[in-house]
Short mmCIF file of C-alpha atoms and ligand atoms in Angstrom, two decimals:
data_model
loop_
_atom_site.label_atom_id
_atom_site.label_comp_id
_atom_site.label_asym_id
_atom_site.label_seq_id
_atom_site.Cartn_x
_atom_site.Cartn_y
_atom_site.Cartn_z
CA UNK A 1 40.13 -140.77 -98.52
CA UNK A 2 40.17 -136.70 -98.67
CA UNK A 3 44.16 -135.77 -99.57
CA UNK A 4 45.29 -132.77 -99.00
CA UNK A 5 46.48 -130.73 -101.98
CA UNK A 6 49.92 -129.99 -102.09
CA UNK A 7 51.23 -127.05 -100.26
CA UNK A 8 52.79 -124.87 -103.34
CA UNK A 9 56.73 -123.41 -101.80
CA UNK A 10 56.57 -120.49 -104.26
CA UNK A 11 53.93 -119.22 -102.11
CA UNK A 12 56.47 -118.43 -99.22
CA UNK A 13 59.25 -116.31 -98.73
CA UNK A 14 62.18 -117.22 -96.83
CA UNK A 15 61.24 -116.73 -93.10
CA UNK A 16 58.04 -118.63 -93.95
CA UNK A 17 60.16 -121.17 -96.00
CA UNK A 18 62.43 -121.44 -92.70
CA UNK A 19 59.67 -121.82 -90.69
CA UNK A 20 58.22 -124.76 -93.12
CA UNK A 21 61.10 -126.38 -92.73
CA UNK A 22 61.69 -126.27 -88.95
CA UNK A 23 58.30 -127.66 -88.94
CA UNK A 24 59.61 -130.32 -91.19
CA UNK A 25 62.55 -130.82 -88.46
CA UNK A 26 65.18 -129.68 -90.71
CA UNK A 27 67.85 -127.28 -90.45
CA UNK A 28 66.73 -123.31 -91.21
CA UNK A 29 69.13 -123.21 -94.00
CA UNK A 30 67.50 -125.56 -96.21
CA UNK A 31 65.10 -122.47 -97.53
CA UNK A 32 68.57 -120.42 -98.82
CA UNK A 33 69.24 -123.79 -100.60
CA UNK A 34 66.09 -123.95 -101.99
CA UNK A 35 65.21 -120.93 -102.87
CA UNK A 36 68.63 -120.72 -104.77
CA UNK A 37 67.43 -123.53 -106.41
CA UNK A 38 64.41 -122.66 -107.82
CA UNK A 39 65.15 -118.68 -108.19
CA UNK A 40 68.70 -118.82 -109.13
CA UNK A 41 69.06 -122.15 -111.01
CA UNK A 42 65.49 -121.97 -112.27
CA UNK A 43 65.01 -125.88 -110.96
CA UNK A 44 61.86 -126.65 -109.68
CA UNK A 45 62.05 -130.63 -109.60
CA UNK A 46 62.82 -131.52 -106.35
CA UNK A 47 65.01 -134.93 -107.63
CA UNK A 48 67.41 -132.36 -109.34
CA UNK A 49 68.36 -130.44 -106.23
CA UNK A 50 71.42 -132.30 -105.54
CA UNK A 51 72.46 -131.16 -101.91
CA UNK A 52 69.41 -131.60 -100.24
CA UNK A 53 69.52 -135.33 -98.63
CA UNK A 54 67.30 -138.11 -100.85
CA UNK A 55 64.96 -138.19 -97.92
CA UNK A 56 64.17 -134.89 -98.20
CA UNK A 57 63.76 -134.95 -101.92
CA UNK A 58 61.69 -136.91 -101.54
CA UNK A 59 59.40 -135.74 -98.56
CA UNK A 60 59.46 -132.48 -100.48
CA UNK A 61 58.02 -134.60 -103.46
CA UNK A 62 55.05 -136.19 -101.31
CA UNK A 63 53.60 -133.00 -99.65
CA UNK A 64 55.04 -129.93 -101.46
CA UNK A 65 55.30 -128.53 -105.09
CA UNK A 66 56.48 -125.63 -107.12
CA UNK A 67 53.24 -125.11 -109.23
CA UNK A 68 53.86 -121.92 -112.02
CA UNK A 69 50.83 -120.50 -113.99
CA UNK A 70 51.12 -122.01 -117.67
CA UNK A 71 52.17 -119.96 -120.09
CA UNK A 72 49.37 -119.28 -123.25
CA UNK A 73 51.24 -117.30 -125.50
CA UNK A 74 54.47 -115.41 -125.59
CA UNK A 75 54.89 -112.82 -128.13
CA UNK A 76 58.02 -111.33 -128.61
CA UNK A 77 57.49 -107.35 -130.70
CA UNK A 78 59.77 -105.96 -132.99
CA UNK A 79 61.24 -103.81 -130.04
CA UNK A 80 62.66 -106.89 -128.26
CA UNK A 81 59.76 -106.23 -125.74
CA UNK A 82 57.69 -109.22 -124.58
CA UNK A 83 54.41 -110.62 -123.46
CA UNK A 84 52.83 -113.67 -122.18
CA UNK A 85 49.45 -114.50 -121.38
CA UNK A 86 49.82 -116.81 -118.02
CA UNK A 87 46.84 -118.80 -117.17
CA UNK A 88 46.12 -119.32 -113.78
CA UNK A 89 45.24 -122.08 -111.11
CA UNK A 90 41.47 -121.14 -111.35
CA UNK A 91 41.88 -120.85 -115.23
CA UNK A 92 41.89 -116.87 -115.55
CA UNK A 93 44.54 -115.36 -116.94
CA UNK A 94 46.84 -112.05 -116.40
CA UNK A 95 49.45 -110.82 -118.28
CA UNK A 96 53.09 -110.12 -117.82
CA UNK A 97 55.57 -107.97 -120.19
CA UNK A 98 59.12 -107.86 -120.54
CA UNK A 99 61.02 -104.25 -121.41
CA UNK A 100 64.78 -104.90 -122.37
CA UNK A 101 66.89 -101.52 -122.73
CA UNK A 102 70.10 -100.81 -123.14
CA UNK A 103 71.40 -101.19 -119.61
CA UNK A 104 68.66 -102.94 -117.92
CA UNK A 105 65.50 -105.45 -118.49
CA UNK A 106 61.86 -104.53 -116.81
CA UNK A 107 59.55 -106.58 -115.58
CA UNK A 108 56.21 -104.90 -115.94
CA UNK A 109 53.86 -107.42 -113.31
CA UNK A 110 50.45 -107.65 -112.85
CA UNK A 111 48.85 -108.11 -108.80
CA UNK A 112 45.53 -108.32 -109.52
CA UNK A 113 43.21 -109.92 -111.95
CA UNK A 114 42.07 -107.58 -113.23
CA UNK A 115 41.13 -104.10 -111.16
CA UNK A 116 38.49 -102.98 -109.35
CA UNK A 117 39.55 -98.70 -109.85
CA UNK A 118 38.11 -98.08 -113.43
CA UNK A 119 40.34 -95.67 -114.32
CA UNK A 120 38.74 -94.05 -117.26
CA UNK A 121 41.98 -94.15 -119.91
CA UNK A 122 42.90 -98.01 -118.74
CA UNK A 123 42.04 -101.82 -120.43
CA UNK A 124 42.43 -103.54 -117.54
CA UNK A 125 39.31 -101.41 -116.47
CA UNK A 126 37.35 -102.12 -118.89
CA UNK A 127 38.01 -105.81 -118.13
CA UNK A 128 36.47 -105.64 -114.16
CA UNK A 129 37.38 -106.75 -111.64
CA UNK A 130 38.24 -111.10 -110.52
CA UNK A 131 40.50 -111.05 -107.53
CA UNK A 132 43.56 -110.83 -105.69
CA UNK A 133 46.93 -112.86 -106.98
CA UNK A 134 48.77 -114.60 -105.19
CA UNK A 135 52.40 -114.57 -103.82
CA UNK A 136 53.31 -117.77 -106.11
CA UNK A 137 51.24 -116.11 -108.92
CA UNK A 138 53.20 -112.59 -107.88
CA UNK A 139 56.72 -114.50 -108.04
CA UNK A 140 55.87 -116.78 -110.92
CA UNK A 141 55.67 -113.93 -113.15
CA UNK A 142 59.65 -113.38 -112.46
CA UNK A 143 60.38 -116.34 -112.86
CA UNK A 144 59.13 -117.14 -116.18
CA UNK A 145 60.19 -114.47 -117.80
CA UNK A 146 63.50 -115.04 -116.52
CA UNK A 147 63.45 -118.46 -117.52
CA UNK A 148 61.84 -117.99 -120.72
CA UNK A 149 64.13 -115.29 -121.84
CA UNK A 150 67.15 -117.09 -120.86
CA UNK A 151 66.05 -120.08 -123.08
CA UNK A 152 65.67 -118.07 -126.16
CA UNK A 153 68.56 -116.05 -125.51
CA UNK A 154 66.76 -112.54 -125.47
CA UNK A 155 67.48 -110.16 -122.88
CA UNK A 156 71.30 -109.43 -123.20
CA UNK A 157 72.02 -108.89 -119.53
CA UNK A 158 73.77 -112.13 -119.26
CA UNK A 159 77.49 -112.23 -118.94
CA UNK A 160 79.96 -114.93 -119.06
CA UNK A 161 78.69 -116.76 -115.73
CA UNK A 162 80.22 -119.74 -115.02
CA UNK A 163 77.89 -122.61 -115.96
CA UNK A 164 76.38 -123.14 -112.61
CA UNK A 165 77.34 -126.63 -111.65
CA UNK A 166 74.35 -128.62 -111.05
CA UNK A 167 76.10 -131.49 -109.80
CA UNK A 168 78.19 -130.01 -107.13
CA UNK A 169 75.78 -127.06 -106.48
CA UNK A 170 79.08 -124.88 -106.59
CA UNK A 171 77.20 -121.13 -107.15
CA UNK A 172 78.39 -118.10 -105.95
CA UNK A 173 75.54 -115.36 -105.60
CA UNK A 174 77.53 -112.66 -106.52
CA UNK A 175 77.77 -113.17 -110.72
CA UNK A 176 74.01 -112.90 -111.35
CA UNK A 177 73.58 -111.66 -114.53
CA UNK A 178 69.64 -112.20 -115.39
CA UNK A 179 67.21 -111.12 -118.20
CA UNK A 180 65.10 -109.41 -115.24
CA UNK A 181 67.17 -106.35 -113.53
CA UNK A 182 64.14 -104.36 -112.80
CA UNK A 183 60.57 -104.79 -111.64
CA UNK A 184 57.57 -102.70 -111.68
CA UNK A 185 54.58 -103.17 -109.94
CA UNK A 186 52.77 -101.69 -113.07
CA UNK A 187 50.91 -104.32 -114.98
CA UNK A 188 47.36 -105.18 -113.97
CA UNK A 189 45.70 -104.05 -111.09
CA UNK A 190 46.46 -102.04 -107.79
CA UNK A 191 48.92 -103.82 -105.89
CA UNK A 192 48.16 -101.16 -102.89
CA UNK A 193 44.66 -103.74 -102.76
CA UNK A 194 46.85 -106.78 -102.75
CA UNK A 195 49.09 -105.32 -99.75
CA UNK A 196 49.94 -108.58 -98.41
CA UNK A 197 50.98 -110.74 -101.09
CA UNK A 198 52.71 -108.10 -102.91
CA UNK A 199 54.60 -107.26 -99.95
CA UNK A 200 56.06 -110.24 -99.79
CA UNK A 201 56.45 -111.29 -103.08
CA UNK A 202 58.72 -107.93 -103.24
CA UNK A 203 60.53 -109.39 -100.37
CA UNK A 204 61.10 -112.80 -102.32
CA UNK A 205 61.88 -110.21 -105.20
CA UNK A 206 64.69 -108.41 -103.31
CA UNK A 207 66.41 -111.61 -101.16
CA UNK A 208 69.66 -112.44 -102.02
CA UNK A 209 69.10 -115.83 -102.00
CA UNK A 210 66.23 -115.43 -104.83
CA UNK A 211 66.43 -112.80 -107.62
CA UNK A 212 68.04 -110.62 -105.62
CA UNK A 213 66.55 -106.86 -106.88
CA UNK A 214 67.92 -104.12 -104.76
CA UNK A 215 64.74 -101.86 -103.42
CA UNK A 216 65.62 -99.46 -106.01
CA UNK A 217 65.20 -101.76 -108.85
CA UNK A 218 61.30 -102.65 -107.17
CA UNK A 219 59.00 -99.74 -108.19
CA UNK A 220 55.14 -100.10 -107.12
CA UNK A 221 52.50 -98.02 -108.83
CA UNK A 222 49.30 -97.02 -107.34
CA UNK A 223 46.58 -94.89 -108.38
CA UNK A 224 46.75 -93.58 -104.45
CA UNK A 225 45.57 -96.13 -102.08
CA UNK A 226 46.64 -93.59 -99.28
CA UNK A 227 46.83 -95.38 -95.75
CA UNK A 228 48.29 -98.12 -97.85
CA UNK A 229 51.18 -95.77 -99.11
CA UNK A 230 52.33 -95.62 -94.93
CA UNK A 231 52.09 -98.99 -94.60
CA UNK A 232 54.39 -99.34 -97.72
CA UNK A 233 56.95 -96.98 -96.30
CA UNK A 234 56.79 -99.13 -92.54
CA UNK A 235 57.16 -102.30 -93.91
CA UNK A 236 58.41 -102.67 -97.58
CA UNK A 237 59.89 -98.85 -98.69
CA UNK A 238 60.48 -99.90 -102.61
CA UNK A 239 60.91 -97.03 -105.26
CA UNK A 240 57.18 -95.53 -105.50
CA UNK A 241 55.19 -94.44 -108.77
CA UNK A 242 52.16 -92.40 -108.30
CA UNK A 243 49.24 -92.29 -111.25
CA UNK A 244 48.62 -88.86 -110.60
CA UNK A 245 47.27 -88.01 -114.43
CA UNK A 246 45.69 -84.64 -113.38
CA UNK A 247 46.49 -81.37 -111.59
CA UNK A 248 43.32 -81.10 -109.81
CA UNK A 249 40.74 -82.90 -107.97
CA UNK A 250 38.30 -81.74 -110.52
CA UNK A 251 39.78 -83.38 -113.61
CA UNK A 252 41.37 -86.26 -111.16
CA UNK A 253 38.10 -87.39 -109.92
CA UNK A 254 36.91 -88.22 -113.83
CA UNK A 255 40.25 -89.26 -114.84
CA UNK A 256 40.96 -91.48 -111.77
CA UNK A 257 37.83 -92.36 -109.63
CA UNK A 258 39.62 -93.27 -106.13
CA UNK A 259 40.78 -89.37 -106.02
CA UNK A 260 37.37 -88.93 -104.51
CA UNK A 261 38.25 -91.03 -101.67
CA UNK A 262 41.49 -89.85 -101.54
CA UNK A 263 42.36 -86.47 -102.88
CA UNK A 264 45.77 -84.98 -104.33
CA UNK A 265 46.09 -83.36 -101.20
CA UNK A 266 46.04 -86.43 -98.74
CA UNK A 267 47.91 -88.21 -101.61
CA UNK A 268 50.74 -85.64 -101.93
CA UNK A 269 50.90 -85.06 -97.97
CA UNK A 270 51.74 -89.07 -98.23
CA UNK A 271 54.11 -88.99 -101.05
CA UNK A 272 56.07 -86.52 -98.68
CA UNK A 273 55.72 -88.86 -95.90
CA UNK A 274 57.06 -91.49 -98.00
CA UNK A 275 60.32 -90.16 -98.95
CA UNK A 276 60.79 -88.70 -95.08
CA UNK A 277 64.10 -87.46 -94.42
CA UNK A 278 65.66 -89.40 -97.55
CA UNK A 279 67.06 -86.53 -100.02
CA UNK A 280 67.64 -88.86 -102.44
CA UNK A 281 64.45 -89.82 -102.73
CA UNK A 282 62.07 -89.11 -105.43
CA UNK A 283 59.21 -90.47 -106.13
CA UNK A 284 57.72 -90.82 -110.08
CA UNK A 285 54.47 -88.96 -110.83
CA UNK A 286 52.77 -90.91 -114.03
CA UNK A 287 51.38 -88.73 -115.93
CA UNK A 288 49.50 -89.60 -119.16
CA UNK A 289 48.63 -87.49 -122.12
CA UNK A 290 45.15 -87.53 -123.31
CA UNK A 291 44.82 -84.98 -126.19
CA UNK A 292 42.91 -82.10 -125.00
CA UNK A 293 41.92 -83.38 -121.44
CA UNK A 294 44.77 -82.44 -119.40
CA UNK A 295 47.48 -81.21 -121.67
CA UNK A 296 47.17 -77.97 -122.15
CA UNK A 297 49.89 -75.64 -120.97
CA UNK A 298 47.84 -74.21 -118.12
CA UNK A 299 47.63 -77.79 -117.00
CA UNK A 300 51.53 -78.03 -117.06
CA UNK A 301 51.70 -75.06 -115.24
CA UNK A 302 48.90 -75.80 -112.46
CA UNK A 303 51.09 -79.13 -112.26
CA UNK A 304 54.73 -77.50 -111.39
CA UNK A 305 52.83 -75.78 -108.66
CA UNK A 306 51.85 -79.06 -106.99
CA UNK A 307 54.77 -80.30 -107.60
CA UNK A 308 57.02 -77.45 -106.45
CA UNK A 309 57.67 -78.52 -103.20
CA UNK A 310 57.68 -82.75 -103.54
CA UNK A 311 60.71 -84.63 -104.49
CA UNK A 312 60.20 -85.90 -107.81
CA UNK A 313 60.33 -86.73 -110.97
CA UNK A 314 57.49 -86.53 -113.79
CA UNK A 315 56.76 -89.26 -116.42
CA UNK A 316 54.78 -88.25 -119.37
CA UNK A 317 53.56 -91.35 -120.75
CA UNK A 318 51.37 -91.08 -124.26
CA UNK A 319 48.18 -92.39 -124.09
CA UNK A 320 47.92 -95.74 -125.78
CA UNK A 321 44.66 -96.47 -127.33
CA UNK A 322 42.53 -99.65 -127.53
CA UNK A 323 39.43 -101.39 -128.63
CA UNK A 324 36.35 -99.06 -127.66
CA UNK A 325 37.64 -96.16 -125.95
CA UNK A 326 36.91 -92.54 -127.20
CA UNK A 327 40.14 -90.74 -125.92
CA UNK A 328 43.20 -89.76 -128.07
CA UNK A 329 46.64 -89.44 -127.93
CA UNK A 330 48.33 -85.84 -127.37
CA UNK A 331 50.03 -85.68 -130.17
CA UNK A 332 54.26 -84.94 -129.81
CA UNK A 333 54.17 -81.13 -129.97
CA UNK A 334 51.74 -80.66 -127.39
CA UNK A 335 53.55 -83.01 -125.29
CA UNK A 336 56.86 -81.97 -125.60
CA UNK A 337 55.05 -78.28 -124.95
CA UNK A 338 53.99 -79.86 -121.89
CA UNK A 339 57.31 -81.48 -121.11
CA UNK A 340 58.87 -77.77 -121.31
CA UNK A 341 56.55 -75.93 -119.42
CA UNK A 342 57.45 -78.63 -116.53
CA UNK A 343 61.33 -78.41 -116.92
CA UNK A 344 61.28 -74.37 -117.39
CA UNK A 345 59.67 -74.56 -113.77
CA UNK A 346 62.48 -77.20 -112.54
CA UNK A 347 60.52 -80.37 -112.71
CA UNK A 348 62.72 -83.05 -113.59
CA UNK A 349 60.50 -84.62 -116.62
CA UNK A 350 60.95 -87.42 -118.70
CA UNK A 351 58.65 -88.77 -121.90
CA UNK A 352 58.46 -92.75 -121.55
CA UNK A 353 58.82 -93.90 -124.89
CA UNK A 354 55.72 -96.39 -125.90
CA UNK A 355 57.15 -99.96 -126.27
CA UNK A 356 55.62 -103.26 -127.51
CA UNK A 357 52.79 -101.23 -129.14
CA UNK A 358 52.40 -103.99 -131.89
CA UNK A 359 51.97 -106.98 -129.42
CA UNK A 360 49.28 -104.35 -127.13
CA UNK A 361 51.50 -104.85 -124.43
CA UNK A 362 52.35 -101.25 -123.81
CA UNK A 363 50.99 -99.05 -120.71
CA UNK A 364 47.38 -99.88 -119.93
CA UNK A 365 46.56 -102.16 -122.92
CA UNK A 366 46.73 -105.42 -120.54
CA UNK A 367 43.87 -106.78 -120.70
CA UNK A 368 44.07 -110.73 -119.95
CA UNK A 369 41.24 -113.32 -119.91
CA UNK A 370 39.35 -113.58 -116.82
CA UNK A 371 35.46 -113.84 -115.81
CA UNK A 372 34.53 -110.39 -114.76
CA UNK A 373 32.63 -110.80 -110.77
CA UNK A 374 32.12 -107.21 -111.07
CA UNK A 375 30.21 -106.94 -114.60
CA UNK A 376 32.15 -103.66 -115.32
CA UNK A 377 33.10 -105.37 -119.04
CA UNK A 378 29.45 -105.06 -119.90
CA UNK A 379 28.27 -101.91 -118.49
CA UNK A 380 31.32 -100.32 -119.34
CA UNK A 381 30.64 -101.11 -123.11
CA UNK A 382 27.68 -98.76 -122.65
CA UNK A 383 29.37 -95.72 -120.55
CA UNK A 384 31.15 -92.39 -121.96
CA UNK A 385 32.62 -90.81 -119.83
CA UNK A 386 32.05 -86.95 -120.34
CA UNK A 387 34.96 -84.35 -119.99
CA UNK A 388 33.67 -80.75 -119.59
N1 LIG B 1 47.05 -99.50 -110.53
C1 LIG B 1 48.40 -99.06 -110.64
C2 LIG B 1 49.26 -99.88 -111.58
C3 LIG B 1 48.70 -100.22 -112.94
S1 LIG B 1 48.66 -99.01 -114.20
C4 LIG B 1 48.43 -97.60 -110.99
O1 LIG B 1 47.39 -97.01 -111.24
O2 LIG B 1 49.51 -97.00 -110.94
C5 LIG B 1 50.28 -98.69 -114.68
C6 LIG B 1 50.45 -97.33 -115.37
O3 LIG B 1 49.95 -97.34 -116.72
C7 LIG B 1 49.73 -96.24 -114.64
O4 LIG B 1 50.45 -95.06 -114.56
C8 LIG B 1 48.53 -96.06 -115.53
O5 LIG B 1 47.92 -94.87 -115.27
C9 LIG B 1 49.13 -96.19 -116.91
N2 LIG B 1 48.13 -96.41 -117.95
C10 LIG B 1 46.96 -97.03 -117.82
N3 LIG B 1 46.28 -97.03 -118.98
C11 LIG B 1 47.05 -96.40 -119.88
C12 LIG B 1 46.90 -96.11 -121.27
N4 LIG B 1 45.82 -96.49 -121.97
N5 LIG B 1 47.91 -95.46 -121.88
C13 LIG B 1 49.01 -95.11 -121.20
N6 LIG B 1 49.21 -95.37 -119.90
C14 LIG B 1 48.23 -95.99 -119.23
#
């Protein structure tokens, strides 16, 4: 007899948990319970949650489950920063890393395995391309490092809450204090390719009755999936990171290969869509350095111009090398050079610091451990890419 594999909960958010459980012909407030449950209490065996009746336990037990990706490695760097290699249903695997700071902790999640935009300066390019993740596999990611972190006491975010009381299931949502204050849509992949599921896993993400993120703690980053960027602003407007890299189509289309579908000037026009009427609203440009590509002060300059009239705020990240790739760093007085040029023209700039460096888990050294469908890994191994 053919049984049908268990339908995995961490796949829904709540108003498809609420429906799951009308279908079930219970109340619509059994999803807040459970999702508290397994988001707030970290409990994902169904016997433990207390105030849902036995029945249901055990109903819950028969058709459903709360399946997480295993966890391969975790390695913690000197920094406090941490990674872990999840392996997934199908047996690829993604990565996930952890940023604590002083005031906050970041979540830096993957959405893809892999990535399909070959980005010239990125690992996960180099990798190919597998597929989409899913919501669970989205979530999960949260979740474990949340969980992890809290069992090896790392993180520091943690205050005195009360011992939740299993028992009683006495919790107030309120006196969250978790590892995880921040999440970035930054680790492998575009999540602009994995609208759907990322969508709602944000949504899981930012309910109070999960982790409870407000949308300005959520940042996505795309390389500039245009139409996608509207969608984002109709149906999920999180904090928004552009890859921008270059100040012109010219060096753009090298450094990022999508800008020939969608140039900086469709991409910008969206950006300034995106924030609307909001004043407060900026939105990050990503910028990284690659020594003599596009640091040069002219390239500073040429970038306050595009940037004159868009709300935001510049990141200069330093490129971080890996296995097999010809580019270099800019080294610290060129970028600080670069930095000033961009504040003397009243760009708001910032240099991200490189974290995790020793465990490769800083910007674009995520590689994973997945079959490549798109055979990039190989011919990649034979391409330079040539910078005029
Ligand atoms: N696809 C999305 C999210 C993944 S990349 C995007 O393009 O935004 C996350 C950030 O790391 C991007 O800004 C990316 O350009 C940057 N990055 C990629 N490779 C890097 C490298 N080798 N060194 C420094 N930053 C890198």
């Amino acid at each position: 007899m053919l049984i049908d594999s268990p339908i995995n909960l961490l796949s829904m958010d709540r108003n498809a948990m609420e429906s799951y459980f009308c279908d079930l012909g219970e109340k619509r407030f059994r999803a807040k319970q459970l999702l508290q449950w397994i988001y707030q209490r970290n409990v994902i065996d169904f016997a433990k949650m207390t105030d849902l009746s036995k029945s249901l336990r055990k109903k819950l037990s028969d058709e459903a489950c709360l399946a997480m990706p295993i966890i391969v490695s975790q390695q913690l760097s000197a920094d406090g920063t941490c990674k872990w290699l999840l392996e997934l249903k199908d047996g690829n695997c993604i990565e996930t890393v952890y940023i604590p700071e002083k005031d906050r902790g970041t979540l830096c999640v993957s959405s893809q395995v892999g990535c399909g935009l070959n980005c010239t300066f990125c690992a996960t390019a180099r990798q190919g391309y597998n597929r989409n993740l899913d919501v669970d596999e989205i979530i999960a990611q949260v979740w474990i490092a949340n969980n992890a972190l809290e069992s090896i006491g790392v993180g520091g975010y943690f205050d005195n809450r009360p011992q939740d009381d299993l028992e009683t299931g006495d919790f107030s949502l309120t006196d969250q204090r978790r590892p995880v204050t921040n999440v970035v849509m930054m680790g492998m992949g575009e999540p602009l390719l994995n609208f759907e599921s990322v969508v709602a896993a944000m949504n899981l993400m930012m309910d109070d009755f999960s982790f409870g993120l407000s949308k300005r703690r959520v940042t996505l980053s795309t390389a500039g999936v245009v139409p996608a960027i509207d969608r984002l602003a109709e149906s999920c407007p999180v904090s928004l990171a552009v890859s921008l890299h270059a100040p012109n189509d010219e060096l753009r289309n090298k450094l990022v290969p999508i800008n020939k579908k969608y140039p900086i000037e469709q991409l910008l026009a969206a950006c300034l869509r995106y924030v609307g009427e909001n004043k407060r609203q900026r939105i990050t440009f990503e910028y990284v350095m690659l020594k003599g590509i596009n640091d040069s002060p002219s390239h500073a300059r040429e970038l306050a111009k595009l940037l004159e009239d868009v709300p935001s705020k510049v990141n200069l990240i330093p490129f971080n090398p890996f296995e097999g790739v010809h580019l270099e760093r800019s080294d610290s007085r060129t970028i600080d050079r670069f930095r000033d040029i961009l504040l003397g023209q009243g760009i708001f700039t910032i240099m991200r610091r490189t974290r995790g460096e020793d465990i490769d888990a800083a910007c674009g050294q995520l590689a994973g451990d997945f079959h490549d469908r798109t055979k990039r890994s190989v011919h990649m191994k034979q391409q330079k890419v040539v910078f005029s």
